[in-house]
Structures are given as C-alpha cells and as structure tokens.
Coordinates of C-alpha atoms and ligand atoms in Angstrom, one line a residue:
M152 CA -0.8 48.3 -70.5
S153 CA 2.0 46.1 -69.2
T154 CA 4.5 44.7 -71.6
H155 CA 5.9 41.2 -71.6
A156 CA 9.2 42.6 -70.1
D157 CA 7.1 44.3 -67.3
S158 CA 5.3 41.2 -66.3
H159 CA 8.5 39.2 -66.4
G160 CA 10.1 41.8 -64.1
A161 CA 7.1 41.6 -61.7
R162 CA 7.4 37.8 -61.6
D163 CA 11.1 38.0 -60.8
A164 CA 10.4 40.5 -58.1
D165 CA 7.8 38.2 -56.6
A166 CA 10.3 35.3 -56.8
S167 CA 12.7 37.4 -54.8
I168 CA 10.0 38.2 -52.2
R169 CA 9.2 34.5 -51.9
L170 CA 12.9 33.8 -51.2
T171 CA 12.7 35.9 -48.0
D172 CA 10.7 32.9 -46.6
S173 CA 13.9 30.7 -46.7
D174 CA 15.8 33.5 -44.9
A175 CA 13.2 33.6 -42.2
A176 CA 13.1 29.8 -41.8
I177 CA 16.9 29.5 -41.7
A178 CA 17.1 32.3 -39.1
R179 CA 14.6 30.4 -37.0
L180 CA 16.5 27.1 -37.4
S181 CA 19.7 28.8 -36.4
A182 CA 18.2 30.2 -33.2
V183 CA 16.9 26.8 -32.4
Q184 CA 20.2 25.1 -33.0
K185 CA 22.0 27.6 -30.9
G186 CA 19.6 27.2 -28.0
Y187 CA 17.8 30.6 -28.1
I188 CA 14.4 29.2 -28.8
H189 CA 12.6 25.8 -28.8
D190 CA 10.8 24.7 -31.9
P191 CA 10.7 21.0 -32.7
Y192 CA 8.9 21.6 -36.0
I193 CA 11.2 24.0 -38.0
T194 CA 13.5 21.3 -39.3
H195 CA 10.6 19.8 -41.4
F196 CA 10.4 23.1 -43.4
V197 CA 14.1 23.6 -44.1
P198 CA 15.6 21.4 -46.8
R199 CA 18.8 19.7 -45.6
A200 CA 18.4 21.4 -42.2
H201 CA 21.5 19.6 -40.7
L202 CA 23.7 21.2 -43.4
Q203 CA 22.6 24.8 -42.8
H204 CA 25.2 27.2 -41.2
P205 CA 24.1 29.1 -38.1
R206 CA 23.4 32.8 -38.4
P207 CA 25.5 35.4 -36.6
P208 CA 24.7 36.0 -32.9
L209 CA 23.1 39.4 -33.6
I210 CA 20.6 37.7 -36.0
N211 CA 19.9 35.0 -33.4
V212 CA 19.2 37.5 -30.7
G213 CA 16.8 39.4 -33.0
T214 CA 15.0 36.2 -33.9
F215 CA 14.7 35.4 -30.1
V216 CA 13.3 38.9 -29.2
R217 CA 10.8 38.9 -32.1
G218 CA 9.7 35.4 -31.4
T219 CA 9.3 36.0 -27.7
A220 CA 7.2 39.1 -28.3
I221 CA 4.9 37.5 -30.8
D222 CA 4.5 34.3 -28.7
D223 CA 3.6 36.6 -25.8
L224 CA 0.8 38.4 -27.7
V225 CA -0.5 35.2 -29.1
D226 CA -0.5 33.5 -25.7
Q227 CA -2.3 36.4 -24.1
W228 CA -5.0 36.3 -26.8
L229 CA -5.5 32.5 -26.2
V230 CA -5.6 33.0 -22.4
T231 CA -8.2 35.8 -22.7
V232 CA -10.3 33.6 -25.0
G233 CA -10.0 30.7 -22.6
R234 CA -10.9 32.8 -19.6
L235 CA -14.1 33.9 -21.4
G236 CA -14.9 30.2 -22.0
R237 CA -14.6 30.8 -25.8
Q238 CA -12.5 29.7 -28.7
C239 CA -10.7 31.9 -31.3
Q240 CA -9.4 31.9 -34.8
I241 CA -5.8 32.9 -35.9
V242 CA -5.1 34.0 -39.5
S243 CA -1.4 34.2 -40.5
M244 CA -0.8 36.2 -43.6
G245 CA 2.4 35.6 -45.6
A246 CA 2.9 32.6 -43.2
G247 CA 5.7 31.1 -45.2
S248 CA 7.3 28.2 -43.4
D249 CA 6.1 29.4 -40.0
T250 CA 5.6 26.6 -37.4
R251 CA 3.2 28.5 -35.1
F252 CA 0.2 26.4 -35.8
W253 CA 2.0 23.2 -34.6
R254 CA 3.3 25.0 -31.5
V255 CA -0.1 26.4 -30.6
A256 CA -2.0 23.2 -31.4
T257 CA 0.3 21.2 -29.1
G258 CA 0.7 23.9 -26.5
T259 CA -0.8 24.7 -23.1
H260 CA -3.6 26.8 -24.6
K261 CA -4.6 24.5 -27.5
D262 CA -8.2 24.1 -26.4
A263 CA -8.7 27.9 -27.0
L264 CA -8.0 27.4 -30.7
A265 CA -10.9 26.7 -33.1
T266 CA -9.3 27.5 -36.5
Y267 CA -5.9 28.4 -37.8
V268 CA -5.5 29.7 -41.3
E269 CA -2.2 30.3 -43.2
I270 CA -2.1 32.3 -46.5
D271 CA 0.8 32.8 -48.8
F272 CA 1.7 32.7 -52.6
P273 CA 0.7 29.4 -54.2
E274 CA 4.4 28.6 -54.8
I275 CA 5.0 28.8 -51.1
T276 CA 1.9 26.9 -50.0
T277 CA 2.7 24.1 -52.5
K278 CA 6.1 23.7 -50.9
K279 CA 4.6 23.8 -47.4
A280 CA 1.8 21.3 -48.3
M281 CA 4.5 18.9 -49.6
A282 CA 6.6 19.3 -46.4
I283 CA 3.5 18.6 -44.3
R284 CA 2.5 15.6 -46.3
K285 CA 6.0 14.1 -45.9
S286 CA 6.1 14.4 -42.1
K287 CA 4.2 12.1 -39.8
E288 CA 4.9 14.5 -37.0
L289 CA 3.3 17.4 -38.7
N290 CA 0.4 15.3 -40.1
G291 CA -0.2 13.8 -36.6
V292 CA -1.1 17.3 -35.3
L293 CA -3.4 18.1 -38.2
G294 CA -5.7 15.1 -37.6
T295 CA -6.0 11.6 -36.2
S296 CA -6.9 9.8 -39.4
P297 CA -5.8 10.4 -43.1
S298 CA -9.4 11.3 -43.9
D299 CA -9.1 14.4 -41.6
I300 CA -6.7 16.0 -44.1
R301 CA -7.7 17.1 -47.6
V302 CA -5.2 18.4 -50.1
N303 CA -7.0 20.8 -52.5
H304 CA -6.5 23.2 -55.5
G305 CA -3.8 21.1 -57.2
G306 CA -1.7 20.6 -54.1
T307 CA -1.7 24.3 -53.1
A308 CA -4.1 24.0 -50.2
I309 CA -4.7 21.8 -47.2
H310 CA -7.8 21.6 -45.1
A311 CA -7.9 19.8 -41.8
P312 CA -10.3 20.1 -38.8
K313 CA -8.5 23.1 -37.3
Y314 CA -6.0 24.0 -40.0
H315 CA -6.3 25.6 -43.4
L316 CA -3.4 26.4 -45.7
L317 CA -4.5 28.6 -48.6
P318 CA -2.9 30.1 -51.7
A319 CA -3.5 33.8 -52.4
D320 CA -1.7 37.0 -53.5
L321 CA -2.6 39.5 -50.8
R322 CA -2.2 42.4 -53.2
L323 CA -5.3 41.4 -55.1
P324 CA -8.7 42.9 -54.1
P325 CA -9.6 41.2 -50.8
A326 CA -13.3 41.1 -51.6
T327 CA -12.5 38.5 -54.2
T328 CA -9.4 36.7 -52.8
L329 CA -10.1 36.7 -49.0
G330 CA -13.9 36.8 -49.6
N331 CA -13.7 33.6 -51.7
L332 CA -11.2 31.8 -49.5
L333 CA -12.4 32.6 -46.0
A334 CA -15.9 33.9 -46.1
T335 CA -17.6 31.3 -48.3
S336 CA -18.0 27.5 -47.8
D337 CA -14.8 25.5 -47.4
G338 CA -15.5 23.5 -50.6
A339 CA -16.8 20.5 -48.7
G340 CA -20.3 21.9 -48.4
G341 CA -19.5 23.2 -44.9
S342 CA -19.7 26.7 -43.6
A343 CA -17.2 29.5 -44.2
I344 CA -13.7 28.8 -42.9
L345 CA -13.7 32.0 -40.9
S346 CA -16.6 32.6 -38.6
P347 CA -17.5 36.3 -38.2
S348 CA -18.5 35.7 -34.6
L349 CA -15.3 34.2 -33.0
P350 CA -12.6 36.4 -31.6
T351 CA -9.9 36.5 -34.2
L352 CA -6.2 37.4 -34.3
L353 CA -4.4 38.4 -37.5
L354 CA -0.7 37.8 -37.8
F355 CA 1.4 39.7 -40.4
E356 CA 5.1 38.7 -39.7
C357 CA 7.3 40.5 -42.2
V358 CA 4.9 40.5 -45.1
L359 CA 3.1 43.9 -45.4
V360 CA 6.4 45.7 -45.9
Y361 CA 6.7 44.0 -49.3
M362 CA 3.3 45.4 -50.4
E363 CA 2.0 48.9 -51.4
P364 CA 0.5 50.6 -48.3
S365 CA -2.9 50.9 -50.1
S366 CA -3.1 47.1 -50.6
S367 CA -2.2 46.4 -46.9
D368 CA -4.9 48.9 -45.8
D369 CA -7.4 47.1 -48.0
V370 CA -6.6 43.8 -46.4
L371 CA -7.0 45.3 -42.9
R372 CA -10.3 47.0 -43.8
W373 CA -11.7 43.8 -45.2
F374 CA -11.2 42.1 -41.9
V375 CA -12.6 45.1 -39.9
E376 CA -15.7 45.0 -42.1
Y377 CA -16.1 41.2 -41.8
F378 CA -16.0 41.3 -38.0
S379 CA -17.6 44.7 -37.1
P380 CA -21.3 43.8 -37.7
Q381 CA -21.1 40.9 -35.2
E382 CA -19.2 43.1 -32.7
T383 CA -16.5 40.4 -32.6
P384 CA -13.1 41.3 -31.0
L385 CA -10.4 41.4 -33.7
G386 CA -6.7 41.7 -32.9
A387 CA -3.8 42.1 -35.3
L388 CA -0.1 42.3 -35.0
V389 CA 2.5 43.4 -37.5
Y390 CA 6.2 42.7 -37.2
E391 CA 8.5 44.4 -39.6
M392 CA 11.2 47.0 -40.3
F393 CA 10.4 50.8 -40.2
G394 CA 12.2 54.1 -40.1
L395 CA 14.3 53.4 -43.1
G396 CA 15.1 57.0 -43.9
D397 CA 18.3 57.2 -41.8
S398 CA 21.7 55.9 -42.9
F399 CA 21.2 52.4 -41.4
G400 CA 17.8 52.1 -43.1
K401 CA 19.3 53.3 -46.5
V402 CA 21.9 50.5 -46.3
M403 CA 19.2 48.0 -45.6
V404 CA 17.1 49.2 -48.5
N405 CA 20.0 49.1 -50.9
N406 CA 21.1 45.6 -49.8
L407 CA 17.6 44.4 -50.4
K408 CA 17.4 46.3 -53.7
S409 CA 20.5 44.4 -54.9
R410 CA 18.4 41.2 -54.3
N411 CA 15.5 42.7 -56.3
V412 CA 13.4 43.2 -53.1
S413 CA 11.8 46.6 -52.4
L414 CA 10.0 47.7 -49.3
P415 CA 7.2 50.0 -50.3
G416 CA 5.3 49.2 -47.1
A417 CA 7.8 50.9 -44.9
E418 CA 7.4 54.3 -46.5
P419 CA 4.4 55.6 -44.5
Y420 CA 6.3 54.7 -41.2
P421 CA 9.4 56.9 -40.7
T422 CA 9.1 56.8 -36.9
L423 CA 7.8 54.6 -34.1
E424 CA 5.0 57.0 -33.4
T425 CA 3.6 56.6 -36.9
L426 CA 3.2 52.8 -36.7
P427 CA -0.1 52.6 -34.8
R428 CA -1.7 54.7 -37.6
R429 CA -1.8 51.6 -39.8
F430 CA -4.5 50.2 -37.5
L431 CA -6.2 53.5 -36.4
N432 CA -6.6 54.5 -40.1
T433 CA -8.3 51.2 -41.1
G434 CA -11.0 51.0 -38.4
F435 CA -9.3 49.5 -35.4
N436 CA -10.1 51.3 -32.1
G437 CA -6.6 51.1 -30.4
A438 CA -3.0 50.3 -31.3
R439 CA 0.5 50.5 -30.0
A440 CA 4.0 49.8 -31.2
L441 CA 7.3 48.9 -29.6
T442 CA 10.8 48.5 -31.2
L443 CA 12.6 45.2 -30.7
R444 CA 15.3 47.2 -28.9
E445 CA 12.7 48.4 -26.3
I446 CA 11.1 44.9 -26.1
R447 CA 14.6 43.4 -25.3
R448 CA 15.2 46.1 -22.7
S449 CA 11.9 46.0 -20.9
C450 CA 9.9 42.9 -21.8
I451 CA 12.5 40.1 -21.5
S452 CA 13.3 38.9 -18.0
A453 CA 16.8 39.3 -16.5
E454 CA 17.1 35.5 -16.2
E455 CA 16.4 35.1 -19.9
L456 CA 18.9 37.8 -20.9
E457 CA 21.4 36.1 -18.6
R458 CA 20.8 32.7 -20.2
L459 CA 21.2 34.3 -23.7
S460 CA 24.5 35.7 -22.7
T461 CA 25.9 32.2 -22.0
L462 CA 24.9 30.9 -25.5
E463 CA 27.2 33.0 -27.7
M464 CA 29.6 35.9 -27.4
L465 CA 28.0 39.1 -28.6
D466 CA 30.6 41.8 -29.1
E467 CA 28.6 44.2 -31.1
V468 CA 26.1 45.5 -28.5
E469 CA 25.8 49.0 -30.2
E470 CA 25.2 47.4 -33.6
L471 CA 22.6 45.1 -32.0
D472 CA 20.7 48.1 -30.6
L473 CA 20.9 49.8 -34.0
V474 CA 19.4 46.8 -35.8
L475 CA 16.8 46.2 -33.1
E476 CA 15.6 49.8 -33.2
H477 CA 14.7 49.4 -36.9
Y478 CA 12.2 46.6 -36.3
A479 CA 9.0 46.9 -34.4
V480 CA 5.9 44.9 -33.3
T481 CA 2.7 46.9 -33.7
W482 CA -0.6 45.5 -32.3
G483 CA -4.1 46.8 -32.9
L484 CA -7.5 46.0 -31.4
L485 CA -11.0 46.3 -32.8
A486 CA -13.3 46.0 -29.8
P487 CA -16.6 47.0 -31.2
A488 CA -19.1 45.9 -28.4
P489 CA -19.5 47.7 -25.2
G490 CA -17.6 45.9 -22.5
V491 CA -15.2 44.2 -25.0
Q492 CA -12.5 46.8 -24.2
V493 CA -12.7 45.7 -20.5
S494 CA -11.8 42.1 -21.4
W495 CA -9.4 42.8 -24.2
G496 CA -8.0 46.3 -23.5
G497 CA -5.0 44.9 -21.5
W498 CA -3.8 42.9 -24.5
G499 CA -0.3 44.1 -25.4
L500 CA 3.4 44.0 -24.6
G501 CA 5.0 45.0 -21.4
G502 CA 1.8 46.4 -19.9
R503 CA 1.8 49.3 -22.4
P504 CA -1.7 50.6 -22.8
L505 CA -3.2 50.9 -26.2
I506 CA -3.4 54.3 -27.9
Y507 CA -6.9 55.1 -28.9
E508 CA -7.9 57.0 -32.0
E509 CA -8.8 60.3 -30.2
N510 CA -5.3 60.5 -28.7
V511 CA -3.4 60.4 -32.0
Ligands
SAM254 C1 10.0 37.2 -44.7 S1 8.8 36.0 -45.1 C2 8.1 35.7 -43.6 C3 7.5 34.4 -43.4 C4 6.8 34.2 -42.0 N1 5.7 35.1 -41.8 C5 7.8 34.3 -40.9 O1 7.8 35.4 -40.3 O2 8.6 33.4 -40.7 C6 7.6 36.8 -46.1 C7 6.5 35.9 -46.6 O3 5.4 36.7 -47.1 C8 5.0 36.2 -48.3 N2 4.4 37.2 -49.1 C9 4.9 38.4 -49.5 N3 4.1 39.1 -50.3 C10 2.9 38.3 -50.4 C11 1.7 38.5 -51.1 N4 1.5 39.6 -51.8 N5 0.8 37.6 -51.0 C12 1.0 36.4 -50.2 N6 2.1 36.2 -49.6 C13 3.1 37.2 -49.6 C14 6.2 35.6 -48.9 O4 5.9 34.6 -49.9 C15 6.9 35.0 -47.7 O5 6.5 33.7 -47.4

C-alpha cells in the first residue's frame, strides 16, 4: 500500500518529468534563433521566448540532427501515403510543446494527413491548450471558424477537424486510457478518433525513457492489436538516450537524478543492436536504429553540414560525437498484409533496410 509520503514523492517525480518539456521547447527555440532549423510556431509555446538564452552549440547541433532525422521519417510516411492515394494518422505520445502538427498541416504533404493526435499529462495539455487558444496563428491552422475548435475535459483537451489534444498518463493500462480516448467516439457522437484502417505513424520523442519498459511495451502492443486485424500499416519511431552503462551515461543519469528524474526506460537498451527489440518484441515485423552520431555522419548532406559550420563555432567535436552516440532514433514497421512490405519496406533513414524478426 502506498503511503502519503510515497504518493507525494511520485507526484514530485512526475512534476520533474513534466519539466523536461520546457527543456525540449527551449532547446528547439534556441536552434531556431541560431538559424539551425526553421519553426515559426515554437515561440507560441515558450513563455517570454524573447528573453530565453540560447543553448550551447553542441545542444543546437543535437537538436538539428534529431529534428532532421524525425522530419525525414515523417515526410517519407506522408509521401508514401500520398503516392498510394490515401491519408494517414499521426499519434504523438508525450508530445509536450511540440509544433509538428502545425508544420505538417501547413507543409507540402498536408493533404496526406487525416488526423493528428497529441497525448501528454493533463498539466501539459492544459498549458498547451491555453497557448493554442491565445494564438490566432495556431488557431488558424486548426480550423476556419471558431466552431471548428472544441475545448473539452475542463480545458485539458482540444478537438478540431484534424487535430486532437488529449490528456493521459501513458503508464496506465492502455486498454482503458488509450482505448477510451482513441478507440471510442470523440464525445460529439462521431466515430472513434483513431480509425483502425488508416496507415498510422506513432511518435515517441523522448518519452518512453521516463517509463518502466513494461508500460512502454503495453502501449506498443495496444496499437499493434488495434491495427493488426485490419491489416493496416503501422509505423513507430522512438527518439531517446540509450547505452547509459558507460562513464558518460552514468554522468547523464546522475545529473538527471539530481533533478529527480530517472530513466528506467533506458535499462533494456545497453547497445545500439538492442534497440530494435523494443518493436520486434511487441509485434512489429521490422525495425532499425541509428545513433545521432551516425545520422549526422551519413544522412545529413555536405551542404547542410557546411551551412551549420558557419552558424556557430563548435570547438568540442569529440564531445559532440560522445553526446550524439548516446542518442538514437529507432523505427519499427508493422506491415501485416501481403504486399504492404513492398510499399512500406523502404521506410527508414539513410536507405538502411529494416531488420526483420527472424534475423535478430
Ligand atoms: C522531454 S519531453 C519531450 C516533449 C516532445 N516530445 C519533444 O520531443 O519536444 C517529455 C514529454 O513526455 C511527457 N511524458 C512523460 N511521461 C509521460 C507519461 N507517463 N504520460 C504522458 N506523458 C508523459 C512529459 O510530460 C513531457 O511533455
């Protein structure tokens, strides 16, 4: 039985986890201000954005490499869907202050997007809902008239024609949380928010690492079970730190511990080779992982690297490599129907083929 002190401790730990969202948003703002990336929406989600100090060059480069890799995977998904004459759904778990919905919904491949869902703790979705309501620019992308946008659940949720912001703790049993939020009616008498028959991409950017591996596996299995019966292509990508058993990793773990943040989700993944298992063990057919160091080396064009080198002086190249090799993007594909692998099997970074279950 948990004591009052226990539950207070757990609440504090959750508050510390939620604070990582501000770090992520400030890092993105910094990379925008320094010219690494373009994102006209991030300032709406960072209070007093003009007063924030830029992050060091090493962090800006990391933000650039990670953002470029994830943009590439998302764009490829949208392009494949468009080529097949279909539309898709994107579900971003632990979305925090991410601006991707606005970038996709105003971008080249916007017609391929049917539905975009963001999930986070209610404290974070409330903050995000307020930022959205305050900004004409953000609202304008959600809908053309005020009646397009409904704020629900005491200000913790937003529903718009293509966009849903939903509060949930992803550690709770997904059959009830995700099942109620996504697989049942949207509350307005309509159909479920998530159609089981549209190609769907799941994004987990720096969120599963804060959860126990068993809870993360439950979330992935819930999606696999939701889409498998309809033989619908399901893609997923995870970006986070791994390989924390070495001296660099131990320093990172201790730094976070001093901020009351622990990383139980990194424990099953001591090496790059172990990362695809998170998908292969939960029902996906194929998966692959690349470190940010490798992505920077082999997936970013020489012109882009040249452009970056003109933005800021980066003295610590060895330190940069050390940091980048502790972060990875892992992508997994469930391609249940015959022929689906033909259309979707090339999805990935740097032309790297997926590793299939039997080869692990
Ligand atoms: C490091 S931030 C990343 C935010 C965003 N994905 C990005 O990359 O910019 C981690 C986010 O995951 C959310 N998160 C962590 N654990 C969660 C849980 N159990 N349920 C829902 N959200 C969670 C946090 O509240 C926070 O917004």
